mmCIF file of C-alpha atoms in Angstrom:
data_model
loop_
_atom_site.group_PDB
_atom_site.id
_atom_site.type_symbol
_atom_site.label_atom_id
_atom_site.label_comp_id
_atom_site.label_asym_id
_atom_site.label_seq_id
_atom_site.Cartn_x
_atom_site.Cartn_y
_atom_site.Cartn_z
ATOM 1 C CA UNK A 59 -90.753 -80.388 -13.991
ATOM 2 C CA UNK A 60 -87.851 -77.919 -13.994
ATOM 3 C CA UNK A 61 -86.471 -77.053 -10.632
ATOM 4 C CA UNK A 62 -86.318 -73.411 -9.630
ATOM 5 C CA UNK A 63 -82.747 -72.480 -8.623
ATOM 6 C CA UNK A 64 -82.411 -71.291 -5.121
ATOM 7 C CA UNK A 65 -81.690 -67.564 -4.845
ATOM 8 C CA UNK A 66 -78.314 -66.571 -3.514
ATOM 9 C CA UNK A 67 -78.273 -65.192 -0.023
ATOM 10 C CA UNK A 68 -77.889 -61.410 0.131
ATOM 11 C CA UNK A 69 -74.392 -60.240 0.953
ATOM 12 C CA UNK A 70 -73.899 -58.396 4.205
ATOM 13 C CA UNK A 71 -74.005 -54.630 3.900
ATOM 14 C CA UNK A 72 -70.375 -54.278 4.975
ATOM 15 C CA UNK A 73 -69.191 -56.518 2.130
ATOM 16 C CA UNK A 74 -71.207 -54.528 -0.452
ATOM 17 C CA UNK A 75 -69.629 -51.174 0.411
ATOM 18 C CA UNK A 76 -66.722 -50.418 -2.023
ATOM 19 C CA UNK A 77 -64.233 -49.612 0.697
ATOM 20 C CA UNK A 78 -61.292 -49.675 -1.685
ATOM 21 C CA UNK A 79 -62.772 -46.984 -3.930
ATOM 22 C CA UNK A 80 -63.822 -44.895 -0.943
ATOM 23 C CA UNK A 81 -60.310 -44.992 0.500
ATOM 24 C CA UNK A 82 -58.684 -44.189 -2.871
ATOM 25 C CA UNK A 83 -61.039 -41.270 -3.550
ATOM 26 C CA UNK A 84 -60.554 -39.935 -0.028
ATOM 27 C CA UNK A 85 -56.778 -40.041 -0.358
ATOM 28 C CA UNK A 86 -56.972 -38.405 -3.795
ATOM 29 C CA UNK A 87 -59.199 -35.602 -2.501
ATOM 30 C CA UNK A 88 -56.952 -34.979 0.509
ATOM 31 C CA UNK A 89 -53.882 -34.908 -1.720
ATOM 32 C CA UNK A 90 -55.569 -32.475 -4.123
ATOM 33 C CA UNK A 91 -56.521 -30.195 -1.241
ATOM 34 C CA UNK A 92 -52.968 -30.361 0.092
ATOM 35 C CA UNK A 93 -51.726 -29.137 -3.304
ATOM 36 C CA UNK A 94 -54.427 -26.586 -4.094
ATOM 37 C CA UNK A 95 -55.229 -24.969 -0.736
ATOM 38 C CA UNK A 96 -51.827 -23.233 -0.221
ATOM 39 C CA UNK A 97 -52.033 -21.653 -3.669
ATOM 40 C CA UNK A 98 -55.667 -20.684 -3.098
ATOM 41 C CA UNK A 99 -54.731 -19.059 0.210
ATOM 42 C CA UNK A 100 -51.968 -17.013 -1.418
ATOM 43 C CA UNK A 101 -54.323 -15.834 -4.174
ATOM 44 C CA UNK A 102 -56.968 -15.074 -1.562
ATOM 45 C CA UNK A 103 -54.622 -12.939 0.544
ATOM 46 C CA UNK A 104 -53.254 -11.100 -2.475
ATOM 47 C CA UNK A 105 -56.690 -9.443 -2.958
ATOM 48 C CA UNK A 106 -57.159 -8.576 0.733
ATOM 49 C CA UNK A 107 -56.378 -5.563 2.818
ATOM 50 C CA UNK A 108 -53.702 -6.113 5.436
ATOM 51 C CA UNK A 109 -56.215 -5.910 8.292
ATOM 52 C CA UNK A 110 -58.362 -8.677 6.793
ATOM 53 C CA UNK A 111 -55.363 -10.903 5.987
ATOM 54 C CA UNK A 112 -54.110 -10.856 9.586
ATOM 55 C CA UNK A 113 -57.498 -11.095 11.286
ATOM 56 C CA UNK A 114 -58.477 -13.975 13.585
ATOM 57 C CA UNK A 115 -60.385 -16.020 12.579
ATOM 58 C CA UNK A 116 -59.150 -15.755 8.976
ATOM 59 C CA UNK A 117 -61.347 -14.810 6.040
ATOM 60 C CA UNK A 118 -61.589 -17.490 3.377
ATOM 61 C CA UNK A 119 -62.902 -14.931 0.882
ATOM 62 C CA UNK A 120 -61.884 -11.266 0.556
ATOM 63 C CA UNK A 121 -64.492 -9.056 2.206
ATOM 64 C CA UNK A 122 -63.488 -6.023 0.176
ATOM 65 C CA UNK A 123 -61.312 -7.186 -2.781
ATOM 66 C CA UNK A 124 -58.595 -4.791 -3.860
ATOM 67 C CA UNK A 125 -55.904 -4.586 -6.525
ATOM 68 C CA UNK A 126 -53.739 -2.259 -4.472
ATOM 69 C CA UNK A 127 -51.236 -5.005 -3.673
ATOM 70 C CA UNK A 128 -50.588 -5.657 -7.374
ATOM 71 C CA UNK A 129 -50.606 -1.986 -8.333
ATOM 72 C CA UNK A 130 -47.925 -1.436 -5.700
ATOM 73 C CA UNK A 131 -45.413 -3.232 -7.929
ATOM 74 C CA UNK A 132 -45.973 -0.588 -10.609
ATOM 75 C CA UNK A 133 -46.434 2.510 -8.433
ATOM 76 C CA UNK A 134 -45.343 1.645 -4.883
ATOM 77 C CA UNK A 135 -46.277 3.987 -2.094
ATOM 78 C CA UNK A 136 -43.610 5.444 0.170
ATOM 79 C CA UNK A 137 -44.109 2.693 2.750
ATOM 80 C CA UNK A 138 -44.215 -0.072 0.150
ATOM 81 C CA UNK A 139 -41.049 1.133 -1.562
ATOM 82 C CA UNK A 140 -39.068 0.674 1.661
ATOM 83 C CA UNK A 141 -40.313 -2.817 2.487
ATOM 84 C CA UNK A 142 -38.020 -5.815 2.208
ATOM 85 C CA UNK A 143 -34.941 -3.926 0.975
ATOM 86 C CA UNK A 144 -36.951 -2.348 -1.860
ATOM 87 C CA UNK A 145 -38.362 -5.764 -2.846
ATOM 88 C CA UNK A 146 -41.667 -4.264 -4.003
ATOM 89 C CA UNK A 147 -40.043 -1.842 -6.440
ATOM 90 C CA UNK A 148 -37.601 -4.520 -7.638
ATOM 91 C CA UNK A 149 -40.252 -7.154 -8.385
ATOM 92 C CA UNK A 150 -41.005 -6.093 -12.019
ATOM 93 C CA UNK A 151 -37.286 -6.072 -12.856
ATOM 94 C CA UNK A 152 -36.781 -9.440 -11.168
ATOM 95 C CA UNK A 153 -39.702 -10.850 -13.134
ATOM 96 C CA UNK A 154 -38.102 -9.694 -16.375
ATOM 97 C CA UNK A 155 -34.725 -11.137 -15.313
ATOM 98 C CA UNK A 156 -36.315 -14.493 -14.513
ATOM 99 C CA UNK A 157 -38.077 -14.576 -17.867
ATOM 100 C CA UNK A 158 -34.894 -13.799 -19.802
ATOM 101 C CA UNK A 159 -32.811 -16.343 -17.895
ATOM 102 C CA UNK A 160 -35.452 -19.086 -18.036
ATOM 103 C CA UNK A 161 -36.235 -18.683 -21.749
ATOM 104 C CA UNK A 162 -32.554 -18.532 -22.707
ATOM 105 C CA UNK A 163 -31.806 -21.598 -20.581
ATOM 106 C CA UNK A 164 -34.641 -23.500 -22.268
ATOM 107 C CA UNK A 165 -33.371 -22.489 -25.721
ATOM 108 C CA UNK A 166 -29.781 -23.526 -24.982
ATOM 109 C CA UNK A 167 -30.986 -26.841 -23.574
ATOM 110 C CA UNK A 168 -33.019 -27.591 -26.678
ATOM 111 C CA UNK A 169 -30.157 -26.801 -29.056
ATOM 112 C CA UNK A 170 -27.445 -28.663 -27.138
ATOM 113 C CA UNK A 171 -29.767 -31.448 -26.044
ATOM 114 C CA UNK A 172 -30.979 -32.102 -29.606
ATOM 115 C CA UNK A 173 -27.429 -32.487 -30.938
ATOM 116 C CA UNK A 174 -26.400 -34.732 -28.056
ATOM 117 C CA UNK A 175 -29.596 -36.818 -28.139
ATOM 118 C CA UNK A 176 -29.240 -37.385 -31.903
ATOM 119 C CA UNK A 177 -25.672 -38.565 -31.383
ATOM 120 C CA UNK A 178 -26.661 -41.034 -28.678
ATOM 121 C CA UNK A 179 -29.656 -42.271 -30.697
ATOM 122 C CA UNK A 180 -28.129 -42.655 -34.148
ATOM 123 C CA UNK A 181 -24.386 -43.148 -33.604
ATOM 124 C CA UNK A 182 -23.201 -46.353 -31.964
ATOM 125 C CA UNK A 183 -19.945 -45.833 -30.115
ATOM 126 C CA UNK A 184 -18.249 -47.593 -27.267
ATOM 127 C CA UNK A 185 -19.280 -46.387 -23.829
ATOM 128 C CA UNK A 186 -22.367 -44.490 -24.966
ATOM 129 C CA UNK A 187 -24.610 -46.035 -22.286
ATOM 130 C CA UNK A 188 -22.006 -45.424 -19.599
ATOM 131 C CA UNK A 189 -21.742 -41.795 -20.673
ATOM 132 C CA UNK A 190 -25.521 -41.403 -20.516
ATOM 133 C CA UNK A 191 -25.557 -42.790 -16.982
ATOM 134 C CA UNK A 192 -22.724 -40.442 -15.996
ATOM 135 C CA UNK A 193 -24.761 -37.508 -17.322
ATOM 136 C CA UNK A 194 -27.713 -38.578 -15.217
ATOM 137 C CA UNK A 195 -25.556 -39.121 -12.126
ATOM 138 C CA UNK A 196 -24.442 -35.489 -12.281
ATOM 139 C CA UNK A 197 -28.021 -34.546 -11.342
ATOM 140 C CA UNK A 198 -27.603 -36.412 -8.064
ATOM 141 C CA UNK A 199 -24.815 -34.143 -6.851
ATOM 142 C CA UNK A 200 -26.254 -31.650 -4.329
ATOM 143 C CA UNK A 201 -26.009 -28.054 -5.426
ATOM 144 C CA UNK A 202 -24.336 -26.943 -2.204
ATOM 145 C CA UNK A 203 -21.383 -29.214 -3.052
ATOM 146 C CA UNK A 204 -20.599 -27.436 -6.319
ATOM 147 C CA UNK A 205 -21.716 -23.892 -5.692
ATOM 148 C CA UNK A 206 -18.274 -22.709 -4.520
ATOM 149 C CA UNK A 207 -16.464 -24.098 -7.612
ATOM 150 C CA UNK A 208 -19.142 -22.547 -9.825
ATOM 151 C CA UNK A 209 -18.711 -19.231 -8.037
ATOM 152 C CA UNK A 210 -14.928 -19.283 -8.525
ATOM 153 C CA UNK A 211 -15.255 -20.162 -12.205
ATOM 154 C CA UNK A 212 -17.779 -17.381 -12.827
ATOM 155 C CA UNK A 213 -15.595 -14.901 -10.970
ATOM 156 C CA UNK A 214 -12.598 -15.884 -13.102
ATOM 157 C CA UNK A 215 -14.717 -15.365 -16.220
ATOM 158 C CA UNK A 216 -16.007 -12.003 -14.895
ATOM 159 C CA UNK A 217 -19.596 -13.227 -15.153
ATOM 160 C CA UNK A 218 -20.754 -12.598 -11.603
ATOM 161 C CA UNK A 219 -23.958 -10.565 -11.353
ATOM 162 C CA UNK A 220 -24.783 -11.220 -15.020
ATOM 163 C CA UNK A 221 -27.303 -13.314 -16.903
ATOM 164 C CA UNK A 222 -24.440 -15.421 -18.235
ATOM 165 C CA UNK A 223 -23.567 -16.893 -14.845
ATOM 166 C CA UNK A 224 -27.130 -18.036 -14.243
ATOM 167 C CA UNK A 225 -27.747 -19.299 -17.774
ATOM 168 C CA UNK A 226 -24.549 -21.376 -17.831
ATOM 169 C CA UNK A 227 -25.296 -22.837 -14.402
ATOM 170 C CA UNK A 228 -28.917 -23.706 -15.136
ATOM 171 C CA UNK A 229 -28.083 -25.146 -18.558
ATOM 172 C CA UNK A 230 -25.607 -27.464 -16.852
ATOM 173 C CA UNK A 231 -28.291 -28.656 -14.413
ATOM 174 C CA UNK A 232 -31.050 -29.246 -16.953
ATOM 175 C CA UNK A 233 -29.058 -30.630 -19.904
ATOM 176 C CA UNK A 234 -28.765 -34.272 -18.686
ATOM 177 C CA UNK A 235 -32.549 -34.638 -18.319
ATOM 178 C CA UNK A 236 -33.069 -32.906 -21.658
ATOM 179 C CA UNK A 237 -30.815 -35.445 -23.353
ATOM 180 C CA UNK A 238 -32.645 -38.362 -21.737
ATOM 181 C CA UNK A 239 -36.038 -37.046 -22.817
ATOM 182 C CA UNK A 240 -35.041 -36.288 -26.406
ATOM 183 C CA UNK A 241 -32.992 -39.403 -27.134
ATOM 184 C CA UNK A 242 -36.052 -41.640 -26.779
ATOM 185 C CA UNK A 243 -38.075 -39.449 -29.095
ATOM 186 C CA UNK A 244 -35.350 -39.432 -31.733
ATOM 187 C CA UNK A 245 -35.033 -43.219 -31.452
ATOM 188 C CA UNK A 246 -38.742 -43.508 -32.174
ATOM 189 C CA UNK A 247 -38.304 -41.804 -35.566
ATOM 190 C CA UNK A 248 -37.891 -44.525 -38.241
ATOM 191 C CA UNK A 249 -34.567 -44.473 -40.034
ATOM 192 C CA UNK A 250 -36.472 -44.784 -43.321
ATOM 193 C CA UNK A 251 -37.633 -41.170 -42.961
ATOM 194 C CA UNK A 252 -34.043 -40.041 -42.561
ATOM 195 C CA UNK A 253 -32.951 -42.095 -45.595
ATOM 196 C CA UNK A 254 -35.828 -40.688 -47.641
ATOM 197 C CA UNK A 255 -34.800 -37.147 -46.728
ATOM 198 C CA UNK A 256 -31.237 -37.875 -47.855
ATOM 199 C CA UNK A 257 -32.508 -39.315 -51.131
ATOM 200 C CA UNK A 258 -34.314 -36.010 -51.640
ATOM 201 C CA UNK A 259 -30.916 -34.314 -51.153
ATOM 202 C CA UNK A 260 -31.761 -32.823 -47.789
ATOM 203 C CA UNK A 261 -28.758 -31.809 -45.744
ATOM 204 C CA UNK A 262 -28.480 -32.828 -42.118
ATOM 205 C CA UNK A 263 -29.769 -29.540 -40.744
ATOM 206 C CA UNK A 264 -32.702 -29.447 -43.156
ATOM 207 C CA UNK A 265 -33.491 -33.087 -42.366
ATOM 208 C CA UNK A 266 -33.509 -32.302 -38.636
ATOM 209 C CA UNK A 267 -35.725 -29.247 -39.197
ATOM 210 C CA UNK A 268 -38.155 -30.950 -41.568
ATOM 211 C CA UNK A 269 -38.295 -34.497 -40.192
ATOM 212 C CA UNK A 270 -37.041 -34.915 -36.637
ATOM 213 C CA UNK A 271 -38.154 -31.720 -34.963
ATOM 214 C CA UNK A 272 -41.845 -31.826 -36.058
ATOM 215 C CA UNK A 273 -42.161 -35.476 -34.993
ATOM 216 C CA UNK A 274 -40.354 -34.808 -31.714
ATOM 217 C CA UNK A 275 -42.431 -31.726 -30.826
ATOM 218 C CA UNK A 276 -43.935 -33.231 -27.613
ATOM 219 C CA UNK A 277 -40.489 -34.248 -26.384
ATOM 220 C CA UNK A 278 -39.046 -30.845 -27.240
ATOM 221 C CA UNK A 279 -41.826 -29.055 -25.363
ATOM 222 C CA UNK A 280 -41.457 -31.319 -22.322
ATOM 223 C CA UNK A 281 -37.698 -30.751 -22.247
ATOM 224 C CA UNK A 282 -38.106 -26.997 -22.712
ATOM 225 C CA UNK A 283 -40.656 -26.734 -19.907
ATOM 226 C CA UNK A 284 -38.396 -28.739 -17.596
ATOM 227 C CA UNK A 285 -35.441 -26.442 -18.329
ATOM 228 C CA UNK A 286 -37.637 -23.360 -17.970
ATOM 229 C CA UNK A 287 -38.948 -24.474 -14.567
ATOM 230 C CA UNK A 288 -35.443 -25.383 -13.391
ATOM 231 C CA UNK A 289 -34.216 -21.880 -14.155
ATOM 232 C CA UNK A 290 -37.359 -20.129 -12.927
ATOM 233 C CA UNK A 291 -37.449 -21.754 -9.479
ATOM 234 C CA UNK A 292 -33.733 -21.964 -8.642
ATOM 235 C CA UNK A 293 -32.737 -19.868 -5.639
ATOM 236 C CA UNK A 294 -29.362 -20.826 -4.177
ATOM 237 C CA UNK A 295 -27.155 -20.166 -7.217
ATOM 238 C CA UNK A 296 -29.051 -16.960 -7.997
ATOM 239 C CA UNK A 297 -28.439 -15.770 -4.450
ATOM 240 C CA UNK A 298 -24.701 -16.482 -4.605
ATOM 241 C CA UNK A 299 -23.994 -15.200 -8.098
ATOM 242 C CA UNK A 300 -26.094 -12.033 -8.225
ATOM 243 C CA UNK A 301 -25.887 -8.953 -6.074
ATOM 244 C CA UNK A 302 -27.911 -6.241 -7.821
ATOM 245 C CA UNK A 303 -31.309 -5.987 -9.439
ATOM 246 C CA UNK A 304 -29.640 -5.976 -12.852
ATOM 247 C CA UNK A 305 -29.589 -9.801 -12.713
ATOM 248 C CA UNK A 306 -31.436 -10.911 -9.565
ATOM 249 C CA UNK A 307 -34.367 -13.233 -10.247
ATOM 250 C CA UNK A 308 -37.768 -13.614 -8.610
ATOM 251 C CA UNK A 309 -36.770 -16.198 -5.948
ATOM 252 C CA UNK A 310 -34.095 -13.834 -4.618
ATOM 253 C CA UNK A 311 -36.390 -10.819 -4.535
ATOM 254 C CA UNK A 312 -39.207 -12.859 -2.996
ATOM 255 C CA UNK A 313 -36.834 -13.848 -0.185
ATOM 256 C CA UNK A 314 -36.104 -10.175 0.444
ATOM 257 C CA UNK A 315 -39.686 -9.670 1.602
ATOM 258 C CA UNK A 316 -38.863 -11.740 4.681
ATOM 259 C CA UNK A 317 -35.909 -9.551 5.682
ATOM 260 C CA UNK A 318 -38.130 -6.757 6.983
ATOM 261 C CA UNK A 319 -40.139 -7.107 10.182
ATOM 262 C CA UNK A 320 -42.762 -4.739 8.812
ATOM 263 C CA UNK A 321 -43.334 -6.604 5.537
ATOM 264 C CA UNK A 322 -46.998 -6.826 4.645
ATOM 265 C CA UNK A 323 -48.235 -10.369 4.144
ATOM 266 C CA UNK A 324 -50.590 -9.194 1.413
ATOM 267 C CA UNK A 325 -47.667 -7.873 -0.613
ATOM 268 C CA UNK A 326 -45.802 -11.127 -0.096
ATOM 269 C CA UNK A 327 -48.848 -13.033 -1.323
ATOM 270 C CA UNK A 328 -49.178 -10.783 -4.373
ATOM 271 C CA UNK A 329 -45.499 -11.328 -5.183
ATOM 272 C CA UNK A 330 -46.064 -15.070 -4.956
ATOM 273 C CA UNK A 331 -48.976 -14.882 -7.376
ATOM 274 C CA UNK A 332 -46.965 -12.758 -9.803
ATOM 275 C CA UNK A 333 -44.121 -15.290 -9.660
ATOM 276 C CA UNK A 334 -46.424 -18.258 -10.288
ATOM 277 C CA UNK A 335 -48.487 -16.870 -13.165
ATOM 278 C CA UNK A 336 -45.925 -17.059 -16.062
ATOM 279 C CA UNK A 337 -44.924 -20.732 -15.615
ATOM 280 C CA UNK A 338 -48.526 -21.667 -14.810
ATOM 281 C CA UNK A 339 -49.807 -20.105 -18.039
ATOM 282 C CA UNK A 340 -47.006 -21.764 -19.997
ATOM 283 C CA UNK A 341 -47.803 -25.193 -18.580
ATOM 284 C CA UNK A 342 -51.540 -24.802 -19.202
ATOM 285 C CA UNK A 343 -50.951 -23.831 -22.827
ATOM 286 C CA UNK A 344 -48.584 -26.743 -23.469
ATOM 287 C CA UNK A 345 -50.264 -29.267 -21.171
ATOM 288 C CA UNK A 346 -51.108 -31.820 -23.862
ATOM 289 C CA UNK A 347 -47.617 -31.813 -25.371
ATOM 290 C CA UNK A 348 -46.008 -32.019 -21.944
ATOM 291 C CA UNK A 349 -48.009 -35.119 -21.022
ATOM 292 C CA UNK A 350 -47.198 -36.762 -24.354
ATOM 293 C CA UNK A 351 -43.536 -35.931 -24.053
ATOM 294 C CA UNK A 352 -43.059 -37.141 -20.505
ATOM 295 C CA UNK A 353 -45.111 -40.305 -21.074
ATOM 296 C CA UNK A 354 -43.290 -41.212 -24.255
ATOM 297 C CA UNK A 355 -39.929 -40.452 -22.688
ATOM 298 C CA UNK A 356 -40.643 -42.915 -19.890
ATOM 299 C CA UNK A 357 -41.832 -45.882 -21.976
ATOM 300 C CA UNK A 358 -39.927 -45.656 -25.253
ATOM 301 C CA UNK A 359 -36.410 -46.853 -25.707
#
């Protein structure tokens, strides 16, 4: 006769509860709320009337949604035009300034970074690794330590209160990371493709355009987005080196809202939404390439 195996005793309920997963999911949800709720609150207030935005208890949804706060940037009322040292009327111009500076900074970083990254990836020279580390160490210098020298240099070059001062400064900040991202992508391109392009009598520039750049598209996009965000969000250098709306960017104008005791919080919220939308749309469009570029840049080499 075959013996019937004894059934295993049931585990206690406490040991069957997946505490580890519960804790991880709880932490993830809390972290997501911590990131999303501030942005949601700004968007929520931007569609409110001032009375609803300052009411106690607060309204988590607009009772009577309005676009007046956004329309004020195009046709500000008399009261709105005087708020925050004319911050409302200056917002469209600041948005355009930020876009010009950020896009130009991203373009310069891609051009200079591609040349430098190709040199570090394909040309073996003494001290190349040390030079790469020195480039990266420059990012560890706090901005407040170099802002005065930058200011004096830009004044000597007569670039104060111009796009040039901001573009040169931001390109300097973002270029080391751009080089580090692109060098790993260029190293991943087989040398055989480069040799084949030379056999086909392709010059260096045509080889870069036809071979390297298409393969390195995720790295290029990741580097461009990083440079764009660096220029878009920077405040301290923009504050020091600009003085008029001809070159002031969104962070500077957004700070002006806080200089007036009568500033409407709904207008401040609308300005925040306007400032966030361009980089947010850009990141959403290029999300897949950004993830590929950053992931590859961290594991290849």
